[in-house]
Amino acid sequence: MDGATLAELGAGEIIAALIGILVGGVIGVLAVRLLIGQTIGQARAEAEAIKEAARREGEAESEKIRLEAERKALERQQALDAEIAEARAELKESERRLAKREDLFDRKEETLALKEQQVTREAEALRERESKVSALEKKAEELVRQQTAKLEQVSGLSPDQAKELLLARVEEDCRHDVAKVV
Protein backbone atom coordinates (compact mmCIF):
# COMPACT_ATOMS: atom_id res chain seq x y z
CA MET A 1 0.00 0.00 0.00
CA ASP A 2 1.13 3.40 -0.74
CA GLY A 3 0.82 6.56 1.39
CA ALA A 4 -2.48 7.59 -0.17
CA THR A 5 -4.05 4.38 0.68
CA LEU A 6 -3.36 4.79 4.30
CA ALA A 7 -4.88 8.20 4.24
CA GLU A 8 -7.90 6.91 2.47
CA LEU A 9 -8.48 4.42 5.18
CA GLY A 10 -10.41 5.76 7.97
CA ALA A 11 -9.45 6.13 11.50
CA GLY A 12 -11.86 3.34 12.39
CA GLU A 13 -10.23 1.04 10.02
CA ILE A 14 -6.81 1.94 11.32
CA ILE A 15 -7.95 1.36 14.80
CA ALA A 16 -9.57 -1.90 13.74
CA ALA A 17 -6.35 -2.89 12.00
CA LEU A 18 -4.35 -1.88 15.03
CA ILE A 19 -6.72 -3.77 17.27
CA GLY A 20 -6.47 -6.75 14.91
CA ILE A 21 -2.68 -6.56 15.04
CA LEU A 22 -2.81 -6.11 18.75
CA VAL A 23 -5.29 -8.95 19.25
CA GLY A 24 -3.21 -11.09 16.86
CA GLY A 25 -0.07 -10.16 18.83
CA VAL A 26 -1.80 -10.91 22.14
CA ILE A 27 -3.18 -14.17 20.78
CA GLY A 28 0.32 -14.98 19.43
CA VAL A 29 1.89 -14.13 22.77
CA LEU A 30 -0.80 -16.16 24.55
CA ALA A 31 -0.29 -19.02 22.14
CA VAL A 32 3.48 -18.82 22.69
CA ARG A 33 2.90 -18.62 26.43
CA LEU A 34 0.51 -21.51 26.27
CA LEU A 35 3.04 -23.52 24.28
CA ILE A 36 5.82 -22.48 26.65
CA GLY A 37 3.52 -23.24 29.61
CA GLN A 38 2.76 -26.66 28.20
CA THR A 39 6.44 -27.25 27.53
CA ILE A 40 7.31 -26.04 31.02
CA GLY A 41 4.46 -28.17 32.40
CA GLN A 42 5.74 -31.15 30.47
CA ALA A 43 9.26 -30.37 31.62
CA ARG A 44 8.02 -30.09 35.20
CA ALA A 45 6.05 -33.31 34.85
CA GLU A 46 9.11 -35.01 33.39
CA ALA A 47 11.22 -33.53 36.17
CA GLU A 48 8.70 -34.78 38.75
CA ALA A 49 8.67 -38.21 37.08
CA ILE A 50 12.47 -38.25 37.07
CA LYS A 51 12.51 -37.10 40.70
CA GLU A 52 9.96 -39.79 41.61
CA ALA A 53 11.90 -42.45 39.70
CA ALA A 54 15.12 -41.30 41.39
CA ARG A 55 13.35 -41.32 44.79
CA ARG A 56 12.03 -44.84 44.16
CA GLU A 57 15.44 -45.94 42.89
CA GLY A 58 17.06 -44.34 45.97
CA GLU A 59 14.57 -46.07 48.26
CA ALA A 60 15.17 -49.38 46.48
CA GLU A 61 18.95 -48.90 46.74
CA SER A 62 18.56 -47.84 50.37
CA GLU A 63 16.45 -50.94 51.05
CA LYS A 64 19.03 -53.09 49.26
CA ILE A 65 21.83 -51.56 51.34
CA ARG A 66 19.76 -51.98 54.53
CA LEU A 67 19.04 -55.63 53.70
CA GLU A 68 22.74 -56.25 52.91
CA ALA A 69 23.71 -54.60 56.20
CA GLU A 70 21.16 -56.73 58.07
CA ARG A 71 22.47 -59.85 56.32
CA LYS A 72 26.06 -59.00 57.27
CA ALA A 73 25.00 -58.17 60.82
CA LEU A 74 23.16 -61.50 61.03
CA GLU A 75 26.23 -63.33 59.70
CA ARG A 76 28.43 -61.55 62.26
CA GLN A 77 25.93 -62.35 65.01
CA GLN A 78 25.89 -66.02 63.97
CA ALA A 79 29.70 -66.10 63.90
CA LEU A 80 29.81 -64.47 67.34
CA ASP A 81 27.19 -66.89 68.63
CA ALA A 82 29.28 -69.79 67.31
CA GLU A 83 32.42 -68.38 68.97
CA ILE A 84 30.53 -67.86 72.23
CA ALA A 85 29.17 -71.40 72.08
CA GLU A 86 32.66 -72.74 71.42
CA ALA A 87 34.09 -70.65 74.27
CA ARG A 88 31.33 -71.89 76.58
CA ALA A 89 32.05 -75.49 75.59
CA GLU A 90 35.76 -74.96 76.26
CA LEU A 91 34.94 -73.30 79.58
CA LYS A 92 32.69 -76.21 80.58
CA GLU A 93 35.44 -78.67 79.61
CA SER A 94 37.95 -76.67 81.64
CA GLU A 95 35.56 -76.59 84.58
CA ARG A 96 35.05 -80.35 84.28
CA ARG A 97 38.81 -80.97 84.23
CA LEU A 98 39.28 -78.58 87.14
CA ALA A 99 36.55 -80.33 89.14
CA LYS A 100 38.20 -83.67 88.36
CA ARG A 101 41.56 -82.31 89.52
CA GLU A 102 39.97 -80.89 92.65
CA ASP A 103 38.42 -84.29 93.40
CA LEU A 104 41.77 -85.98 92.84
CA PHE A 105 43.47 -83.38 95.02
CA ASP A 106 40.84 -83.86 97.75
CA ARG A 107 41.33 -87.63 97.63
CA LYS A 108 45.10 -87.22 97.80
CA GLU A 109 44.71 -84.77 100.65
CA GLU A 110 42.50 -87.25 102.52
CA THR A 111 45.02 -90.03 101.85
CA LEU A 112 47.85 -87.84 103.10
CA ALA A 113 45.85 -86.92 106.19
CA LEU A 114 45.24 -90.62 106.90
CA LYS A 115 48.92 -91.42 106.33
CA GLU A 116 49.90 -88.53 108.57
CA GLN A 117 47.62 -89.88 111.31
CA GLN A 118 49.11 -93.35 110.82
CA VAL A 119 52.67 -91.98 110.97
CA THR A 120 51.77 -90.00 114.10
CA ARG A 121 50.35 -93.15 115.71
CA GLU A 122 53.41 -95.18 114.69
CA ALA A 123 55.75 -92.47 115.98
CA GLU A 124 53.87 -92.45 119.28
CA ALA A 125 54.10 -96.25 119.43
CA LEU A 126 57.84 -96.05 118.70
CA ARG A 127 58.29 -93.45 121.44
CA GLU A 128 56.44 -95.73 123.83
CA ARG A 129 58.57 -98.74 122.78
CA GLU A 130 61.71 -96.66 123.06
CA SER A 131 60.64 -95.57 126.49
CA LYS A 132 59.96 -99.21 127.46
CA VAL A 133 63.28 -100.37 125.95
CA SER A 134 65.11 -97.61 127.87
CA ALA A 135 63.37 -98.69 131.06
CA LEU A 136 64.22 -102.35 130.35
CA GLU A 137 67.85 -101.45 129.60
CA LYS A 138 68.07 -99.57 132.86
CA LYS A 139 66.45 -102.48 134.65
CA ALA A 140 68.82 -104.95 132.94
CA GLU A 141 71.82 -102.81 133.83
CA GLU A 142 70.60 -102.65 137.41
CA LEU A 143 70.09 -106.45 137.46
CA VAL A 144 73.56 -107.03 135.96
CA ARG A 145 75.04 -104.68 138.55
CA GLN A 146 73.13 -106.44 141.34
CA GLN A 147 74.12 -109.90 140.05
CA THR A 148 77.73 -108.80 139.67
CA ALA A 149 77.67 -107.51 143.22
CA LYS A 150 76.14 -110.79 144.43
CA LEU A 151 78.68 -112.84 142.45
CA GLU A 152 81.50 -110.77 143.92
CA GLN A 153 80.06 -111.25 147.37
CA VAL A 154 79.49 -115.01 146.96
CA SER A 155 82.78 -115.75 145.20
CA GLY A 156 84.83 -113.37 147.19
CA LEU A 157 86.64 -112.34 144.00
CA SER A 158 87.02 -108.89 142.49
CA PRO A 159 85.72 -108.33 138.96
CA ASP A 160 89.25 -108.50 137.51
CA GLN A 161 90.01 -111.72 139.37
CA ALA A 162 86.71 -113.21 138.16
CA LYS A 163 87.58 -112.26 134.55
CA GLU A 164 90.98 -113.87 134.81
CA LEU A 165 89.48 -117.03 136.28
CA LEU A 166 86.81 -117.11 133.57
CA LEU A 167 89.38 -116.58 130.79
CA ALA A 168 91.54 -119.33 132.21
CA ARG A 169 88.57 -121.73 132.22
CA VAL A 170 87.60 -120.79 128.65
CA GLU A 171 91.22 -121.30 127.57
CA GLU A 172 91.35 -124.69 129.24
CA ASP A 173 88.02 -125.70 127.69
CA CYS A 174 89.32 -124.64 124.28
CA ARG A 175 92.51 -126.70 124.74
CA HIS A 176 90.46 -129.64 125.84
CA ASP A 177 88.20 -129.27 122.73
CA VAL A 178 91.26 -128.95 120.47
CA ALA A 179 92.77 -132.06 122.02
CA LYS A 180 89.57 -133.95 121.33
CA VAL A 181 89.63 -132.84 117.75
CA VAL A 182 93.28 -133.81 117.34
Coordinates of C-alpha atoms in Angstrom, one line a residue:
M1 CA 0.0 0.0 0.0
D2 CA 1.1 3.4 -0.7
G3 CA 0.8 6.6 1.4
A4 CA -2.5 7.6 -0.2
T5 CA -4.0 4.4 0.7
L6 CA -3.4 4.8 4.3
A7 CA -4.9 8.2 4.2
E8 CA -7.9 6.9 2.5
L9 CA -8.5 4.4 5.2
G10 CA -10.4 5.8 8.0
A11 CA -9.4 6.1 11.5
G12 CA -11.9 3.3 12.4
E13 CA -10.2 1.0 10.0
I14 CA -6.8 1.9 11.3
I15 CA -7.9 1.4 14.8
A16 CA -9.6 -1.9 13.7
A17 CA -6.3 -2.9 12.0
L18 CA -4.3 -1.9 15.0
I19 CA -6.7 -3.8 17.3
G20 CA -6.5 -6.8 14.9
I21 CA -2.7 -6.6 15.0
L22 CA -2.8 -6.1 18.8
V23 CA -5.3 -8.9 19.2
G24 CA -3.2 -11.1 16.9
G25 CA -0.1 -10.2 18.8
V26 CA -1.8 -10.9 22.1
I27 CA -3.2 -14.2 20.8
G28 CA 0.3 -15.0 19.4
V29 CA 1.9 -14.1 22.8
L30 CA -0.8 -16.2 24.6
A31 CA -0.3 -19.0 22.1
V32 CA 3.5 -18.8 22.7
R33 CA 2.9 -18.6 26.4
L34 CA 0.5 -21.5 26.3
L35 CA 3.0 -23.5 24.3
I36 CA 5.8 -22.5 26.7
G37 CA 3.5 -23.2 29.6
Q38 CA 2.8 -26.7 28.2
T39 CA 6.4 -27.2 27.5
I40 CA 7.3 -26.0 31.0
G41 CA 4.5 -28.2 32.4
Q42 CA 5.7 -31.2 30.5
A43 CA 9.3 -30.4 31.6
R44 CA 8.0 -30.1 35.2
A45 CA 6.0 -33.3 34.9
E46 CA 9.1 -35.0 33.4
A47 CA 11.2 -33.5 36.2
E48 CA 8.7 -34.8 38.7
A49 CA 8.7 -38.2 37.1
I50 CA 12.5 -38.2 37.1
K51 CA 12.5 -37.1 40.7
E52 CA 10.0 -39.8 41.6
A53 CA 11.9 -42.4 39.7
A54 CA 15.1 -41.3 41.4
R55 CA 13.4 -41.3 44.8
R56 CA 12.0 -44.8 44.2
E57 CA 15.4 -45.9 42.9
G58 CA 17.1 -44.3 46.0
E59 CA 14.6 -46.1 48.3
A60 CA 15.2 -49.4 46.5
E61 CA 19.0 -48.9 46.7
S62 CA 18.6 -47.8 50.4
E63 CA 16.4 -50.9 51.0
K64 CA 19.0 -53.1 49.3
I65 CA 21.8 -51.6 51.3
R66 CA 19.8 -52.0 54.5
L67 CA 19.0 -55.6 53.7
E68 CA 22.7 -56.2 52.9
A69 CA 23.7 -54.6 56.2
E70 CA 21.2 -56.7 58.1
R71 CA 22.5 -59.9 56.3
K72 CA 26.1 -59.0 57.3
A73 CA 25.0 -58.2 60.8
L74 CA 23.2 -61.5 61.0
E75 CA 26.2 -63.3 59.7
R76 CA 28.4 -61.5 62.3
Q77 CA 25.9 -62.4 65.0
Q78 CA 25.9 -66.0 64.0
A79 CA 29.7 -66.1 63.9
L80 CA 29.8 -64.5 67.3
D81 CA 27.2 -66.9 68.6
A82 CA 29.3 -69.8 67.3
E83 CA 32.4 -68.4 69.0
I84 CA 30.5 -67.9 72.2
A85 CA 29.2 -71.4 72.1
E86 CA 32.7 -72.7 71.4
A87 CA 34.1 -70.7 74.3
R88 CA 31.3 -71.9 76.6
A89 CA 32.0 -75.5 75.6
E90 CA 35.8 -75.0 76.3
L91 CA 34.9 -73.3 79.6
K92 CA 32.7 -76.2 80.6
E93 CA 35.4 -78.7 79.6
S94 CA 38.0 -76.7 81.6
E95 CA 35.6 -76.6 84.6
R96 CA 35.1 -80.4 84.3
R97 CA 38.8 -81.0 84.2
L98 CA 39.3 -78.6 87.1
A99 CA 36.5 -80.3 89.1
K100 CA 38.2 -83.7 88.4
R101 CA 41.6 -82.3 89.5
E102 CA 40.0 -80.9 92.6
D103 CA 38.4 -84.3 93.4
L104 CA 41.8 -86.0 92.8
F105 CA 43.5 -83.4 95.0
D106 CA 40.8 -83.9 97.8
R107 CA 41.3 -87.6 97.6
K108 CA 45.1 -87.2 97.8
E109 CA 44.7 -84.8 100.7
E110 CA 42.5 -87.2 102.5
T111 CA 45.0 -90.0 101.9
L112 CA 47.8 -87.8 103.1
A113 CA 45.8 -86.9 106.2
L114 CA 45.2 -90.6 106.9
K115 CA 48.9 -91.4 106.3
E116 CA 49.9 -88.5 108.6
Q117 CA 47.6 -89.9 111.3
Q118 CA 49.1 -93.4 110.8
V119 CA 52.7 -92.0 111.0
T120 CA 51.8 -90.0 114.1
R121 CA 50.4 -93.1 115.7
E122 CA 53.4 -95.2 114.7
A123 CA 55.7 -92.5 116.0
E124 CA 53.9 -92.4 119.3
A125 CA 54.1 -96.3 119.4
L126 CA 57.8 -96.0 118.7
R127 CA 58.3 -93.4 121.4
E128 CA 56.4 -95.7 123.8
R129 CA 58.6 -98.7 122.8
E130 CA 61.7 -96.7 123.1
S131 CA 60.6 -95.6 126.5
K132 CA 60.0 -99.2 127.5
V133 CA 63.3 -100.4 125.9
S134 CA 65.1 -97.6 127.9
A135 CA 63.4 -98.7 131.1
L136 CA 64.2 -102.4 130.4
E137 CA 67.8 -101.4 129.6
K138 CA 68.1 -99.6 132.9
K139 CA 66.5 -102.5 134.6
A140 CA 68.8 -105.0 132.9
E141 CA 71.8 -102.8 133.8
E142 CA 70.6 -102.6 137.4
L143 CA 70.1 -106.4 137.5
V144 CA 73.6 -107.0 136.0
R145 CA 75.0 -104.7 138.5
Q146 CA 73.1 -106.4 141.3
Q147 CA 74.1 -109.9 140.1
T148 CA 77.7 -108.8 139.7
A149 CA 77.7 -107.5 143.2
K150 CA 76.1 -110.8 144.4
L151 CA 78.7 -112.8 142.5
E152 CA 81.5 -110.8 143.9
Q153 CA 80.1 -111.2 147.4
V154 CA 79.5 -115.0 147.0
S155 CA 82.8 -115.8 145.2
G156 CA 84.8 -113.4 147.2
L157 CA 86.6 -112.3 144.0
S158 CA 87.0 -108.9 142.5
P159 CA 85.7 -108.3 139.0
D160 CA 89.3 -108.5 137.5
Q161 CA 90.0 -111.7 139.4
A162 CA 86.7 -113.2 138.2
K163 CA 87.6 -112.3 134.6
E164 CA 91.0 -113.9 134.8
L165 CA 89.5 -117.0 136.3
L166 CA 86.8 -117.1 133.6
L167 CA 89.4 -116.6 130.8
A168 CA 91.5 -119.3 132.2
R169 CA 88.6 -121.7 132.2
V170 CA 87.6 -120.8 128.7
E171 CA 91.2 -121.3 127.6
E172 CA 91.4 -124.7 129.2
D173 CA 88.0 -125.7 127.7
C174 CA 89.3 -124.6 124.3
R175 CA 92.5 -126.7 124.7
H176 CA 90.5 -129.6 125.8
D177 CA 88.2 -129.3 122.7
V178 CA 91.3 -128.9 120.5
A179 CA 92.8 -132.1 122.0
K180 CA 89.6 -133.9 121.3
V181 CA 89.6 -132.8 117.8
V182 CA 93.3 -133.8 117.3

